[in-house]
Coordinates of C-alpha atoms and ligand atoms in Angstrom, one line a residue:
M1 CA -11.1 28.5 -8.4
S2 CA -7.3 28.1 -9.1
N3 CA -4.7 29.7 -11.4
I4 CA -3.1 26.4 -12.2
T5 CA -2.0 25.7 -15.8
C6 CA 0.6 23.0 -15.3
I7 CA 0.9 20.1 -12.8
G8 CA 3.7 17.8 -11.9
L9 CA 3.0 14.1 -11.2
L10 CA 5.1 11.6 -9.4
T11 CA 5.0 8.1 -7.8
S12 CA 7.0 7.5 -4.6
G13 CA 7.9 4.8 -2.1
G14 CA 6.9 1.2 -2.8
D15 CA 5.2 0.6 -6.1
A16 CA 1.7 -0.7 -6.2
P17 CA -0.5 -2.3 -8.9
G18 CA -2.9 0.4 -10.2
M19 CA -0.3 3.2 -10.0
N20 CA -0.3 3.3 -13.8
A21 CA -4.0 3.6 -14.0
A22 CA -3.8 6.5 -11.5
I23 CA -1.0 8.2 -13.6
R24 CA -3.2 7.8 -16.7
A25 CA -6.3 9.2 -15.0
V26 CA -4.5 12.2 -13.5
T27 CA -2.8 12.9 -16.9
R28 CA -5.9 12.7 -19.0
A29 CA -8.1 14.5 -16.5
A30 CA -5.6 17.4 -16.4
I31 CA -5.3 17.6 -20.2
Y32 CA -9.1 17.4 -20.5
N33 CA -9.1 20.5 -18.3
G34 CA -6.6 22.3 -20.5
W35 CA -3.6 21.9 -18.2
K36 CA -0.1 20.7 -19.0
V37 CA 1.3 17.6 -17.3
K38 CA 4.9 17.1 -16.4
G39 CA 5.9 13.5 -15.4
I40 CA 8.5 13.4 -12.7
Y41 CA 10.6 10.2 -12.8
R42 CA 11.8 8.3 -9.8
G43 CA 9.7 10.2 -7.2
Y44 CA 11.2 13.0 -5.2
E45 CA 14.7 11.9 -6.2
G46 CA 13.8 12.7 -9.8
L47 CA 12.4 16.1 -8.8
I48 CA 15.7 16.9 -7.1
N49 CA 17.7 15.6 -10.1
N50 CA 15.5 17.3 -12.7
E51 CA 14.2 14.0 -14.3
I52 CA 11.1 15.7 -15.7
K53 CA 9.3 15.1 -19.1
D54 CA 6.0 16.2 -20.6
L55 CA 3.2 13.7 -20.5
S56 CA 0.5 13.6 -23.2
T57 CA -2.6 11.5 -23.5
E58 CA -0.6 9.1 -25.7
S59 CA 2.2 8.8 -23.1
V60 CA -0.3 6.9 -20.9
S61 CA -1.9 4.8 -23.6
N62 CA -1.8 1.1 -23.0
T63 CA -0.8 1.4 -19.4
I64 CA -4.0 0.9 -17.4
Q65 CA -3.5 -2.9 -17.3
R66 CA 0.2 -2.8 -16.3
G67 CA 1.7 -3.3 -12.8
G68 CA 4.5 -1.2 -11.4
T69 CA 4.8 2.5 -12.3
I70 CA 5.9 3.9 -15.7
L71 CA 7.2 7.0 -13.8
K72 CA 9.5 4.7 -11.7
T73 CA 9.7 5.2 -8.0
A74 CA 12.3 5.7 -5.2
R75 CA 12.6 6.3 -1.5
S76 CA 14.5 9.6 -1.4
K77 CA 16.8 10.4 1.5
E78 CA 17.8 13.7 0.1
F79 CA 14.2 14.9 0.0
M80 CA 14.2 14.6 3.8
T81 CA 16.7 17.5 3.9
V82 CA 15.8 21.2 3.5
E83 CA 18.5 21.5 0.8
G84 CA 17.0 18.6 -1.1
R85 CA 13.5 20.1 -1.0
R86 CA 14.9 23.5 -2.1
K87 CA 16.5 21.9 -5.2
A88 CA 13.2 20.1 -5.9
Y89 CA 11.3 23.4 -5.6
E90 CA 13.6 25.2 -7.9
N91 CA 13.2 22.5 -10.6
M92 CA 9.5 22.7 -10.2
K93 CA 9.5 26.4 -10.8
A94 CA 11.9 26.1 -13.8
H95 CA 9.4 23.7 -15.4
G96 CA 6.5 26.0 -14.7
I97 CA 4.8 23.5 -12.4
D98 CA 2.1 25.1 -10.3
A99 CA 0.9 22.1 -8.3
L100 CA 2.1 18.7 -7.4
I101 CA 0.3 15.4 -7.4
V102 CA 1.9 12.6 -5.4
I103 CA 0.9 8.9 -5.6
G104 CA 2.4 7.0 -2.7
G105 CA 2.1 5.7 0.9
N106 CA 2.5 7.2 4.3
G107 CA 6.1 8.4 4.0
S108 CA 5.5 9.9 0.5
L109 CA 2.5 11.9 1.6
A110 CA 4.4 13.1 4.7
G111 CA 7.0 14.4 2.3
A112 CA 4.4 16.1 0.3
Q113 CA 2.9 17.7 3.4
T114 CA 6.3 19.2 4.5
F115 CA 7.1 20.3 1.0
A116 CA 3.7 22.0 0.5
H117 CA 4.0 23.8 3.8
E118 CA 7.6 25.0 3.3
F119 CA 7.0 26.4 -0.2
D120 CA 3.3 27.2 0.0
L121 CA 2.5 24.9 -2.8
P122 CA -0.8 23.2 -3.7
C123 CA -0.2 19.4 -3.3
I124 CA -2.7 16.6 -3.7
G125 CA -2.0 13.0 -2.6
L126 CA -3.3 9.7 -3.9
P127 CA -3.1 6.7 -1.6
G128 CA -0.8 4.3 -3.4
T129 CA 0.4 1.4 -1.3
I130 CA -0.4 -2.3 -1.0
D131 CA -0.5 -1.9 2.8
N132 CA -3.9 -0.1 3.0
D133 CA -2.6 1.7 6.0
L134 CA -3.7 5.3 5.2
Y135 CA -6.4 6.8 7.4
G136 CA -9.6 8.2 5.8
T137 CA -9.8 5.8 2.8
D138 CA -11.4 2.4 2.7
S139 CA -8.8 1.1 0.3
T140 CA -5.5 2.2 -1.2
I141 CA -4.3 1.7 -4.8
G142 CA -2.8 -1.8 -5.1
Y143 CA -4.3 -3.3 -1.9
D144 CA -7.0 -5.3 -3.7
T145 CA -4.5 -6.7 -6.3
A146 CA -2.0 -7.6 -3.6
L147 CA -4.7 -9.4 -1.6
N148 CA -5.7 -11.4 -4.6
T149 CA -2.0 -12.2 -5.4
I150 CA -1.6 -13.5 -1.8
L151 CA -4.7 -15.7 -2.2
D152 CA -3.4 -17.2 -5.3
C153 CA -0.2 -18.2 -3.5
V154 CA -1.9 -19.4 -0.3
D155 CA -4.3 -21.6 -2.3
K156 CA -1.3 -23.2 -4.0
I157 CA 0.6 -23.7 -0.7
R158 CA -2.5 -25.3 0.8
D159 CA -2.2 -28.1 -1.8
T160 CA 1.2 -29.1 -0.7
A161 CA 0.5 -28.4 3.0
T162 CA -2.5 -30.9 2.8
S163 CA -0.5 -33.5 0.9
H164 CA 2.2 -33.5 3.6
N165 CA 0.2 -32.9 6.7
R166 CA 2.2 -29.8 7.4
I167 CA 1.8 -26.5 9.2
F168 CA 2.7 -23.5 7.1
F169 CA 3.6 -20.1 8.3
I170 CA 3.2 -17.7 5.4
E171 CA 4.6 -14.2 5.7
V172 CA 3.0 -11.4 3.9
M173 CA 3.9 -7.7 3.6
G174 CA 2.2 -4.9 5.4
R175 CA 5.0 -3.3 7.5
D176 CA 3.1 -1.9 10.4
A177 CA -0.4 -2.8 9.3
G178 CA -2.2 -6.2 9.3
F179 CA -4.8 -5.6 6.6
L180 CA -3.2 -7.9 4.0
A181 CA -2.6 -10.7 6.7
Q182 CA -6.0 -10.5 8.3
N183 CA -8.1 -10.4 5.1
S184 CA -6.0 -12.9 3.2
A185 CA -6.4 -15.3 6.1
I186 CA -10.2 -14.9 6.0
A187 CA -10.4 -15.3 2.2
A188 CA -8.0 -18.2 2.1
G189 CA -9.7 -20.1 5.0
A190 CA -6.5 -20.0 7.0
E191 CA -6.5 -21.1 10.7
A192 CA -5.0 -17.8 12.1
A193 CA -3.5 -14.4 11.3
I194 CA -0.8 -12.9 13.3
I195 CA -0.9 -9.1 12.9
P196 CA 0.9 -6.2 14.5
E197 CA -2.4 -4.6 15.7
D198 CA -3.5 -7.6 17.8
Q199 CA -1.9 -7.7 21.2
T200 CA -3.0 -11.3 21.8
N201 CA -0.8 -12.8 19.1
V202 CA 1.1 -15.3 21.2
D203 CA -1.9 -16.5 23.0
Q204 CA -3.7 -16.8 19.7
L205 CA -0.9 -19.0 18.4
A206 CA -1.0 -21.3 21.4
A207 CA -4.8 -21.5 21.1
F208 CA -4.6 -22.4 17.5
I209 CA -2.0 -25.2 18.1
E210 CA -4.0 -26.7 20.9
R211 CA -7.2 -26.5 19.0
G212 CA -5.6 -28.1 16.0
I213 CA -4.3 -31.0 18.1
R214 CA -7.7 -31.5 19.7
K215 CA -9.4 -31.7 16.4
S216 CA -6.5 -33.7 14.9
K217 CA -6.3 -31.3 11.9
N218 CA -3.8 -32.6 9.4
S219 CA -2.5 -29.4 8.0
S220 CA -2.8 -25.7 8.9
I221 CA -2.1 -22.3 7.4
V222 CA -1.1 -19.3 9.5
I223 CA -0.7 -16.0 7.8
V224 CA 1.9 -13.8 9.5
S225 CA 2.5 -10.1 9.0
E226 CA 6.1 -9.4 8.0
S227 CA 8.8 -9.0 10.6
Q228 CA 9.5 -5.6 12.0
K229 CA 12.6 -3.5 11.2
D230 CA 14.3 -4.7 14.4
G231 CA 14.0 -8.3 13.1
S232 CA 11.3 -9.3 15.7
G233 CA 8.2 -11.3 14.7
G234 CA 7.6 -12.6 11.2
A235 CA 7.0 -16.2 10.0
M236 CA 10.4 -17.6 11.0
Y237 CA 10.0 -16.4 14.6
Y238 CA 6.6 -18.1 15.0
A239 CA 7.6 -21.2 13.1
D240 CA 10.6 -21.6 15.4
R241 CA 8.4 -21.2 18.5
V242 CA 6.1 -23.9 17.3
K243 CA 8.9 -26.3 16.4
N244 CA 10.4 -25.9 19.9
E245 CA 7.1 -26.4 21.7
Y246 CA 5.8 -29.2 19.4
P247 CA 8.7 -31.0 17.9
D248 CA 6.4 -33.6 16.3
F249 CA 4.9 -31.0 14.0
D250 CA 6.1 -30.8 10.5
V251 CA 6.5 -27.0 10.1
R252 CA 7.4 -25.0 7.0
V253 CA 7.8 -21.3 6.2
S254 CA 7.0 -19.4 3.0
I255 CA 7.9 -15.7 2.7
L256 CA 6.0 -14.2 -0.2
G257 CA 8.1 -11.0 -0.5
H258 CA 8.0 -8.6 -3.4
L259 CA 5.9 -10.8 -5.7
Q260 CA 3.0 -9.2 -3.7
R261 CA 3.8 -5.9 -5.2
G262 CA 3.7 -6.9 -8.9
G263 CA 1.1 -8.1 -11.4
V264 CA -1.8 -6.9 -13.4
P265 CA -4.1 -4.6 -11.3
T266 CA -7.6 -6.0 -10.5
A267 CA -10.7 -4.3 -11.9
Y268 CA -11.3 -2.8 -8.5
D269 CA -7.8 -1.2 -8.4
R270 CA -8.2 0.1 -11.9
I271 CA -11.5 1.7 -11.2
L272 CA -10.4 3.1 -7.9
S273 CA -7.3 4.6 -9.4
S274 CA -9.3 6.1 -12.3
R275 CA -11.8 7.7 -9.9
L276 CA -9.1 9.0 -7.5
G277 CA -7.1 10.5 -10.4
V278 CA -10.0 12.4 -11.8
A279 CA -11.0 13.5 -8.3
A280 CA -7.4 14.8 -7.7
I281 CA -7.8 17.2 -10.6
E282 CA -11.2 18.3 -9.5
A283 CA -9.7 19.1 -6.1
L284 CA -7.1 21.3 -7.6
K285 CA -9.7 23.0 -9.8
D286 CA -11.8 23.7 -6.6
G287 CA -8.7 25.3 -5.0
Q288 CA -8.1 22.5 -2.5
R289 CA -4.6 21.8 -1.3
N290 CA -2.8 19.5 1.0
V291 CA -5.4 16.8 1.0
M292 CA -5.3 13.1 0.1
V293 CA -8.1 11.9 -2.1
G294 CA -9.7 8.7 -0.8
I295 CA -12.8 6.6 -1.0
K296 CA -15.3 6.0 1.9
N297 CA -18.4 4.0 1.4
N298 CA -17.9 4.2 -2.4
E299 CA -17.9 8.1 -2.3
I300 CA -14.8 10.3 -3.0
V301 CA -13.5 12.0 0.1
Y302 CA -10.8 14.6 0.7
V303 CA -8.7 13.9 3.8
P304 CA -6.3 16.6 5.2
F305 CA -2.7 15.3 4.9
N306 CA -2.1 15.4 8.7
K307 CA -5.1 13.1 9.3
A308 CA -4.3 10.7 6.5
I309 CA -0.7 10.3 7.7
K310 CA -0.9 10.6 11.4
M311 CA -4.1 8.9 12.4
D312 CA -4.2 5.2 12.9
K313 CA -6.4 3.1 10.7
P314 CA -7.5 0.3 13.0
I315 CA -8.3 -3.2 11.9
D316 CA -12.0 -3.8 12.3
K317 CA -12.6 -6.1 15.3
E318 CA -15.3 -7.8 13.4
L319 CA -12.7 -9.2 11.0
I320 CA -10.7 -10.6 13.8
N321 CA -13.9 -12.3 15.1
V322 CA -14.8 -13.7 11.7
L323 CA -11.5 -15.4 11.4
Q324 CA -11.7 -16.8 14.9
V325 CA -15.2 -18.1 14.5
L326 CA -14.6 -19.7 11.1
S327 CA -11.3 -21.4 12.0
I328 CA -12.8 -23.8 14.6
Ligands
F6P401 O1 5.0 0.0 1.9 C1 4.8 -1.0 1.0 C2 5.8 -2.1 1.3 O2 5.6 -3.1 0.3 C3 5.7 -2.7 2.7 O3 4.6 -3.6 2.8 C4 7.1 -3.4 2.8 O4 7.4 -3.5 4.2 C5 7.9 -2.4 2.1 O5 7.1 -1.7 1.2 C6 9.1 -3.0 1.4 O6 9.9 -2.0 0.9 P1 11.1 -2.2 -0.1 O7 10.6 -2.5 -1.5 O8 11.8 -0.9 -0.1 O9 11.9 -3.4 0.4

């Protein structure tokens, strides 16, 4: 059992559809339990700058269906310093916050882990990122919505690709993880996905081109995971390669960008966020700390921060096979 009476809640890093549903769930579950809730605005940056306000059940009314995050978000450089984290801790104490709930991706949960360790604080993480790249959970908040948004776009691009007999390279987000690319490619009936996890990318591309020629396909869709920080990879890179090797092909590129992060969360993301939010409060009540709440085989699980952040979440080889088999 815990001595908690007041929690702080923040969203951090890239926003993801469903974050509002998670904020609502955490807030209402805490209040249901008799605790106070302090909303921290703009992530760790707001904790450092004292942007903290009380949240009530009404503060989160009419938010479950909204994309983005009502608490705003940021990527805080200052929180990466000891001085920044000290300021954040002092503000937490001044507001009487006993425990912190962080909704965010890899970097945000890594920040929570360091903070929790340094100041001996109970912290609970909720996986909030469209990338689905956190170990120990089958899905992250926002992933399902982003996947459906991508599908909507790819279906539309296919109309024009077919009309013009073109090859389209469509770039999707996912930073270091190919979940969005691989699964959107399967669901959209694309010819190939180029993902960071698959070492056979270049061969795969050549095979796809040859196969297309053999079968005289008129148009093709290739989904490509976004380019890396050093500028390598990405849809432009592969489109240029194809144009050089096959000058007769009519090649186009479409980079979906940040539209993938917005929009109304799907039913799946709203339910996931609601379940994770309630489970986060249950975890604190049970005296758990420094864990991420996740979902595995439709059951709530608690994953230690160091596992969630540091362990790789591999792409299932079966998914790679499904796409290969179905794109003949
Ligand atoms: O981590 C989520 C994510 O959307 C990544 O897929 C992408 O690389 C990154 O955020 C983009 O971040 P920003 O909004 O800071 O450009």
